[in-house]
Structure formats: structure tokens, C-alpha cells
Tab-separated table of C-alpha atoms in Angstrom:
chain	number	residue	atom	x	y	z
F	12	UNK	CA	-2.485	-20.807	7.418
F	13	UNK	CA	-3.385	-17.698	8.144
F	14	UNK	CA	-2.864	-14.672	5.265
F	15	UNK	CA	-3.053	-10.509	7.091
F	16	UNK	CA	-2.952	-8.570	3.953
F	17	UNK	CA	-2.594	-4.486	4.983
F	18	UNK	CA	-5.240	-2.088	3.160
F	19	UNK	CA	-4.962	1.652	2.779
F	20	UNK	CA	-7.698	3.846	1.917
F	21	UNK	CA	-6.527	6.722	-0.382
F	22	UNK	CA	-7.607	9.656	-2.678
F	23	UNK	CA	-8.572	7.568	-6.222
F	24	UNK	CA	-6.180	7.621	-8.583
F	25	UNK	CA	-7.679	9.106	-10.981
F	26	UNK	CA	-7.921	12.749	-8.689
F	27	UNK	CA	-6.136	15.117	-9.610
F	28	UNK	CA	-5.097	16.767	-5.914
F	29	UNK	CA	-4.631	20.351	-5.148
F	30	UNK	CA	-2.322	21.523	-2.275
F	31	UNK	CA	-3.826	23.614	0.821
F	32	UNK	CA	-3.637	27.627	0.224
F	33	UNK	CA	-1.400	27.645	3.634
F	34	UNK	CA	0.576	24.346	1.859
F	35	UNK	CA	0.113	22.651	5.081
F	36	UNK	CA	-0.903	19.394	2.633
F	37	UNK	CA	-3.222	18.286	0.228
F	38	UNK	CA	-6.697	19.257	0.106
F	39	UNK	CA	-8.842	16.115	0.728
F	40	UNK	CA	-12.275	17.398	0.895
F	41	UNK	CA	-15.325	15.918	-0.856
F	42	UNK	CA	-12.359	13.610	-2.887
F	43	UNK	CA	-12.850	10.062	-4.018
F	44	UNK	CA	-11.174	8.215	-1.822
F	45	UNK	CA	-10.513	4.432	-2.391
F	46	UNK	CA	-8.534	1.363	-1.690
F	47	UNK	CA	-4.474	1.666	-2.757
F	48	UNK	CA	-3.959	0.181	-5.825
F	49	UNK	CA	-0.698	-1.862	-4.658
F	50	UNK	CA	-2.860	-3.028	-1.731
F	51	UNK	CA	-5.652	-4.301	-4.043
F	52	UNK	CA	-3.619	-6.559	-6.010
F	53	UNK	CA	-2.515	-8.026	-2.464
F	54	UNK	CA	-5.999	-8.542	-1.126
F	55	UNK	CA	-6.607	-10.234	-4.968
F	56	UNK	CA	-3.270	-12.480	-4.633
F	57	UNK	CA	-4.259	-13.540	-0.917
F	58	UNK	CA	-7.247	-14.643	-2.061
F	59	UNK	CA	-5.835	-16.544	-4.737
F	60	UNK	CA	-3.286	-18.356	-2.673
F	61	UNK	CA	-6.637	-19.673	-0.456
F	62	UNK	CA	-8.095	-20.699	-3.168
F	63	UNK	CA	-5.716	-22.748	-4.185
F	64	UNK	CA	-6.145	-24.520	-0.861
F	65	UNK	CA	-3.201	-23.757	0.315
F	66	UNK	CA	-4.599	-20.603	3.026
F	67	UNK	CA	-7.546	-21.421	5.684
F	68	UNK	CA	-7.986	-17.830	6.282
F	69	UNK	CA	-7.528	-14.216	4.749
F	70	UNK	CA	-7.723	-11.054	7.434
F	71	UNK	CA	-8.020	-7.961	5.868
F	72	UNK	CA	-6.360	-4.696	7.774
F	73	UNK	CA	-6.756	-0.532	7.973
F	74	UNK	CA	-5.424	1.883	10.572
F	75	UNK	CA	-7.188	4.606	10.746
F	76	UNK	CA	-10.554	6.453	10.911
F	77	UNK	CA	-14.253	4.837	10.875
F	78	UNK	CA	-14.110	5.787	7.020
F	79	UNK	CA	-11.521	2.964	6.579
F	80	UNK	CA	-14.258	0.534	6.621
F	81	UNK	CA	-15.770	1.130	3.380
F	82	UNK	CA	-11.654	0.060	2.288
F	83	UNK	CA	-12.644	-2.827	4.477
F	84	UNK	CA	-15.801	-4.176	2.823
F	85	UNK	CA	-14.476	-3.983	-0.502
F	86	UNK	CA	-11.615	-5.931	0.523
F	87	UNK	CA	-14.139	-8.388	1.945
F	88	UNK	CA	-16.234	-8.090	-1.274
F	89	UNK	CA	-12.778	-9.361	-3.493
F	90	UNK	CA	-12.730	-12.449	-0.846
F	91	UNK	CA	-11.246	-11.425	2.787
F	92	UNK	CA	-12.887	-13.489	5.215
F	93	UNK	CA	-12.961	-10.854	7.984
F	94	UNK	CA	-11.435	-7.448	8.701
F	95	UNK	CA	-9.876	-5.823	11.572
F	96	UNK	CA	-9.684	-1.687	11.558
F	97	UNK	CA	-7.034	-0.165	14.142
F	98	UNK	CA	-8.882	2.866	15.009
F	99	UNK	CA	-7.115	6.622	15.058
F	100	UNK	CA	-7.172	9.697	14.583
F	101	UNK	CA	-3.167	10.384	14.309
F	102	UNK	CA	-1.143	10.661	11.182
F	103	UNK	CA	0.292	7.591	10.501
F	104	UNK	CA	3.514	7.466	9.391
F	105	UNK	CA	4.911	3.959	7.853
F	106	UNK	CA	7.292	2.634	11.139
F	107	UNK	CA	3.715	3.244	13.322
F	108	UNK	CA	1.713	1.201	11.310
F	109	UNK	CA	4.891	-1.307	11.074
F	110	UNK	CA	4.463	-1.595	14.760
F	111	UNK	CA	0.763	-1.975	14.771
F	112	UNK	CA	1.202	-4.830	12.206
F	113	UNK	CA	3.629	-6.606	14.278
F	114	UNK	CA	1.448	-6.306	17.588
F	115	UNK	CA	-1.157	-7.620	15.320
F	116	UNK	CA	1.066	-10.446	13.713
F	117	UNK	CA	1.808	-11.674	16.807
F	118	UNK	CA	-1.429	-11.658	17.985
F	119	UNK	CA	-3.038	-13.195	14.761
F	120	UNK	CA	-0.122	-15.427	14.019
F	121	UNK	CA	-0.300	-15.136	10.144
F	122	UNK	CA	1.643	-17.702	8.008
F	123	UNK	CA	2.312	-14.842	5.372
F	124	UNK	CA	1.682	-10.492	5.318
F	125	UNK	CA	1.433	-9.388	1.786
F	126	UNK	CA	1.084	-6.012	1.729
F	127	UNK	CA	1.425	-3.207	-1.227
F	128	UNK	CA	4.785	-2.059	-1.873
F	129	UNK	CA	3.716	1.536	-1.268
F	130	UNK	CA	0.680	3.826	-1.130
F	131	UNK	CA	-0.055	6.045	-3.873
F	132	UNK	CA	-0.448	8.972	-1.327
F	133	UNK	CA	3.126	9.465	0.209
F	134	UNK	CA	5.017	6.701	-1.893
F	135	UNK	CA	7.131	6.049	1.153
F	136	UNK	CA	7.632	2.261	0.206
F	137	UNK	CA	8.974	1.793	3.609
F	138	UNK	CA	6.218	-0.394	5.872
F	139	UNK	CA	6.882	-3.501	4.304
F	140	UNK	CA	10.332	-3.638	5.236
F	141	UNK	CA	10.068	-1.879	8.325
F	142	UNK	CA	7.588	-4.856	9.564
F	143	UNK	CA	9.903	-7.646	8.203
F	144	UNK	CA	12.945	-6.167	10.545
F	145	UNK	CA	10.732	-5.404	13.450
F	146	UNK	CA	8.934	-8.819	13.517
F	147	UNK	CA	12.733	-10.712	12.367
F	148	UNK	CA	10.830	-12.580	9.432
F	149	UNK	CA	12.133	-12.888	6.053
F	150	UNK	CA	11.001	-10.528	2.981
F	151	UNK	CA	10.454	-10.526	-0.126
F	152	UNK	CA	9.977	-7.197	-1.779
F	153	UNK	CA	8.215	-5.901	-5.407
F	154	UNK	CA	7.174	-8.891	-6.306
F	155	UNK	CA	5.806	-10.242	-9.494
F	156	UNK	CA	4.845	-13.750	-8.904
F	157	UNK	CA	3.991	-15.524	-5.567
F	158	UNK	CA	4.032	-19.334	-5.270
F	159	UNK	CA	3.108	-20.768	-1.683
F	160	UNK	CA	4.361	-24.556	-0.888
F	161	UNK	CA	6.039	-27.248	1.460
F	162	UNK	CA	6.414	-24.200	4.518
F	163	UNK	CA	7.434	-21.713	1.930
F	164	UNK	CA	6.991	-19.246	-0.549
F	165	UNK	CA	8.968	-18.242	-3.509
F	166	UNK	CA	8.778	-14.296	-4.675
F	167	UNK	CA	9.941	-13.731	-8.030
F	168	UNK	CA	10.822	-10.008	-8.402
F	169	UNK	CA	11.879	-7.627	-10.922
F	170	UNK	CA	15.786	-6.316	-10.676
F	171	UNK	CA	17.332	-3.944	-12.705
F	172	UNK	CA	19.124	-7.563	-14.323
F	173	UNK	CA	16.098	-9.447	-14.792
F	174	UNK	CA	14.253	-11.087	-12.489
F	175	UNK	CA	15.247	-12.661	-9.397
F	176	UNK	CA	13.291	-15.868	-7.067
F	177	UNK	CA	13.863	-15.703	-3.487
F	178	UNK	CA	12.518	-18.852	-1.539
F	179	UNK	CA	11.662	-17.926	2.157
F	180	UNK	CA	10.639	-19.586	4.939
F	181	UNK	CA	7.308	-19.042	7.150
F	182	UNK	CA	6.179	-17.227	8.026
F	183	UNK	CA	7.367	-14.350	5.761
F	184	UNK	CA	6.596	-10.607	4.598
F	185	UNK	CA	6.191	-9.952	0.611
F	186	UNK	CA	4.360	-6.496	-0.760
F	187	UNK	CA	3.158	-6.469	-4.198
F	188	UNK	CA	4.185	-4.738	-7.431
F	189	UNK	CA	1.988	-3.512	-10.334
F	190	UNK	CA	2.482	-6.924	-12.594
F	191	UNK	CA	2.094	-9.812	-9.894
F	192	UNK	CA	-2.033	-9.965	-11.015
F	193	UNK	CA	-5.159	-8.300	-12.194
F	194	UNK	CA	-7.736	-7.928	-9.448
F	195	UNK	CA	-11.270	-9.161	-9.922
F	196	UNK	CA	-13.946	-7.319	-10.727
F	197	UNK	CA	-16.255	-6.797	-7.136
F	198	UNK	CA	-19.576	-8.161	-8.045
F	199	UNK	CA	-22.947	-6.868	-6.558
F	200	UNK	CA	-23.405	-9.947	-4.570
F	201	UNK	CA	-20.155	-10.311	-3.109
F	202	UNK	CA	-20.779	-6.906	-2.305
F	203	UNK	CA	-23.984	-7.564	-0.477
F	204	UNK	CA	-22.005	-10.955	1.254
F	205	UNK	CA	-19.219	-8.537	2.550
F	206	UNK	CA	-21.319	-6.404	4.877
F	207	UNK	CA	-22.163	-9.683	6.400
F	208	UNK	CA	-18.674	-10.538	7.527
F	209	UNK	CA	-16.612	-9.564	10.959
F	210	UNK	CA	-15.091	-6.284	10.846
F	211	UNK	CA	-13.428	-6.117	14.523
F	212	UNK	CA	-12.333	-2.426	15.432
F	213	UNK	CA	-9.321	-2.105	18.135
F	214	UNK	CA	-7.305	0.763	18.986
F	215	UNK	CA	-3.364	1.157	19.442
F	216	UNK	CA	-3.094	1.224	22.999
F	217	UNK	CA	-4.979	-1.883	23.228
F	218	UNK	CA	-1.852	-3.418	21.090
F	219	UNK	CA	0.532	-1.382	23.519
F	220	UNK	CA	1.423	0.702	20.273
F	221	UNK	CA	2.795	4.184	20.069
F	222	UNK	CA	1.668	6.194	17.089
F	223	UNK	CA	3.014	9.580	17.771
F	224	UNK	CA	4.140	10.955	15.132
F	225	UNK	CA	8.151	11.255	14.190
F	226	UNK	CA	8.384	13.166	11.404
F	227	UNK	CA	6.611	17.371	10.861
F	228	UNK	CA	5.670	18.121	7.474
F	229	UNK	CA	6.673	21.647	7.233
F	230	UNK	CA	5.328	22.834	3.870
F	231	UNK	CA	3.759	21.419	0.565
F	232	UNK	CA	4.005	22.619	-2.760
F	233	UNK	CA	3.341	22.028	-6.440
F	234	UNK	CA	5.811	21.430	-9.097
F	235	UNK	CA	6.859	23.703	-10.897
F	236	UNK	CA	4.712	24.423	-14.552
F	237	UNK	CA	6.307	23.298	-17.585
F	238	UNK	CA	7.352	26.338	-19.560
F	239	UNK	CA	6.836	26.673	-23.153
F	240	UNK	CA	10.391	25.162	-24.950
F	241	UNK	CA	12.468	27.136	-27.301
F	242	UNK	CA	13.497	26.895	-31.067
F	243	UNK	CA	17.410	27.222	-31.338
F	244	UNK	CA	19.184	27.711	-34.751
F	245	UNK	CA	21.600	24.623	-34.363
F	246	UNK	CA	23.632	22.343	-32.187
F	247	UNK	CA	25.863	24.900	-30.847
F	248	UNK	CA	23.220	27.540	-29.494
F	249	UNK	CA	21.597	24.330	-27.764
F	250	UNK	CA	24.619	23.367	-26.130
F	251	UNK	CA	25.441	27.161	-24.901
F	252	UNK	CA	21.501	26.982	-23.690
F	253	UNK	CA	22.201	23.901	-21.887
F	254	UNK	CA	25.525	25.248	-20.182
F	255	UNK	CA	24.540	29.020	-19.492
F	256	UNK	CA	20.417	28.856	-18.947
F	257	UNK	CA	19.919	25.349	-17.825
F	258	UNK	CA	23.039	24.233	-16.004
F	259	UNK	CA	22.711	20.418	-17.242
F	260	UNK	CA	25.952	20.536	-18.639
């Protein structure tokens, strides 16, 4: 079986971004950039599942430009067996990279996609499920524990009840929330091994893929500062400060 597990290279978590002067977007220049954290504890769970024996295979993916293969290599480093980089130039937005996937999935064939539940970047949260209705295939979203067996895989996933187990049939779609593992620590010489592995590079159109984009950012801009709070006398003044200055009430 065959595991595609999506990778997204973003600025590091730990940069702090500043918006453009013209607020067109965020200012990327000479910033860490990195793999998505979500999509890291995917790569780390598909490789898990194959070593269990129960995955032959474990094909790391990226859309975008030829910087996405350092994302690449360190998903090869935590265990990928090859990579595959769609290359572009565009702004993707979540439903074109849904449609690369599929053209890919149904290229590749993949048993299971586990992908991040969203990218630290936009925080749309939407490709998962836009690839699960696009390719038809069952889904299994945020979850926290992944258990592949007998032609299926059972997600256990956080709800604002408790948790809930979802058994789905192959092949299937899950992304990946914060608690489902901790990934490995890349060692030197799986480091070394990675740039040693295929990393195949095709471009939309050769998938028949559209990537214009649908959506126009129109502006960007920070929140607002926190303002210093204020000392009131007693109950009353705060709830007249809640009604007349802040409107919460």
C-alpha cells in the first residue's frame, strides 16, 4: 500500500511576520522558512504505519517553487521513500492543490493521503476535505490516533464531546492534528541518505490541472495593539464601561 502524505513549506513558527508597507501580504524575505508543523506529524505517522509493515511505500508531496525541495529532503530524512514536487510559480490556493492531489492520487494510486489539517500560513483547513469530495473517498478529519488494518483505517478524533472513532474504508483521506504523535528527531545520516532518494519534479499542466487563482487578496493588516486596561472603582462603573465604551454588553 501506497501512503502520499502532502508537505508545505512555510515561514518557521517561531517568526514573528511583518505585513508589506503597501499590505499587499506578508513580508517573506530572508525568513526561515520550514516544513508545516501539521504536515510533519503526517510525514512522522506515515512512516510509522510502514513500519509497522503494514505500508510498502511512503511518497512525499510539495506544490510549488524549486525551494520546496529542501521541505522535500527533510521529509525524506524523517523516512519518505521518494518525493514528487509539482512545480509553480502561482499562488496556490487550497481547492488547486486539492486538484493537483487528486490528478496525482489517481495517478499514484495511494491506499491512504494523510495530510496536515491546515498550514500555519493561511489556516484555511480546507484541502483535506476538498480532496476527499473531489476524489469521492472517505475522510477522516483532526485526528488523534491512526490505526491501519484488514482494508481499513480507524481515525480517532477529538469532538467538542469527547472523542469520536470513525472506521473507513480504502482507500481514504485523514489530516493530522497537534496530539496524534511526536515527530522524530532528523538525524545527520538520514539526512545525508535523503539527498540520495528520487525527488521527481512535474508541473500542473502535465496533470491537466488548473491553478489559476479564485480568490484576490485585497489588503493585509495587523491587529490591532492591545491598549493599556483601566482601574474602575467597582462593579457598577465596569458594567457602564462595558455597555457605553466597549459595546460587549
Amino acid at each position: 500500500m501506497k501512503i502520499i502524505v502532502p508537505v508545505k513549506r512555510v515561514v518557521d513558527y517561531n517568526v514573528k511576520v511583518r505585513v508589506k508597507a503597501d499590505q499587499s501580504g506578508m513580508d517573506l524575505a530572508n525568513l526561515k522558512m520550514s516544513m508545516n508543523p501539521f504536515d510533519e506529524i503526517a510525514v512522522e505517522e506515515a512512516v510509522r504505519v510502514k513500519e509497522k509493515g503494514v505500508a510498502t511505500e511512503v511518497i512525499a508531496v510539495s506544490c510549488g517553487v524549486a525551494q520546496c525541495q529542501e521541505t522535500l529532503r527533510t521529509a525524506m530524512a524523517i523516512g519518505a521513500d521518494r518525493a514528487i514536487r509539482m512545480e509553480t510559480a502561482e499562488e496556490l490556493q487550497p481547492l488547486a492543490v486539492a486538484k493537483l492531489l487528486k490528478a496525482l492520487a489517481d495517478k499514484e494510486q495511494p491506499g491512504l493521503v494523510i495530510l496536515g489539517k491546515q498550514a500555519i500560513d493561511d489556516d484555511c483547513n480546507q484541502t483535506g476535505q476538498m480532496l476527499a469530495a473531489l476524489a469521492g473517498l472517505p475522510q477522516g478529519t483532526f485526528a488523534s490516533k491512526v490505526e491501519v488494518a484488514d482494508g481499513a483505517v480507524n481515525v480517532t478524533r477529538e469532538v467538542d464531546g469527547g472523542l469520536e472513532t470513525l472506521r473507513l474504508s480504502l482507500p481514504a483521506i485523514v489530516t493530522t492534528d497537534l496530539r496524534l504523535n511526536e515527530p522524530r528527531y532528523v538525524t545527520l545520516p538520514n539526512i545525508m541518505k535523503a539527498k540520495k532518494k528520487p525527488l521527481d519534479t512535474v508541473k500542473p499542466e502535465d496533470l491537466g490541472v488548473d491553478v489559476t487563482p479564485h480568490l484576490k487578496t485585497l489588503k493585509v493588516t495587523e491587529p490591532p495593539k492591545r491598549t493599556a486596561g483601566v482601574m474602575v472603582p467597582d462593579v457598577a462603573a465596569m458594567v457602564e464601561k462595558l455597555k457605553s465604551e466597549a459595546k460587549v454588553i
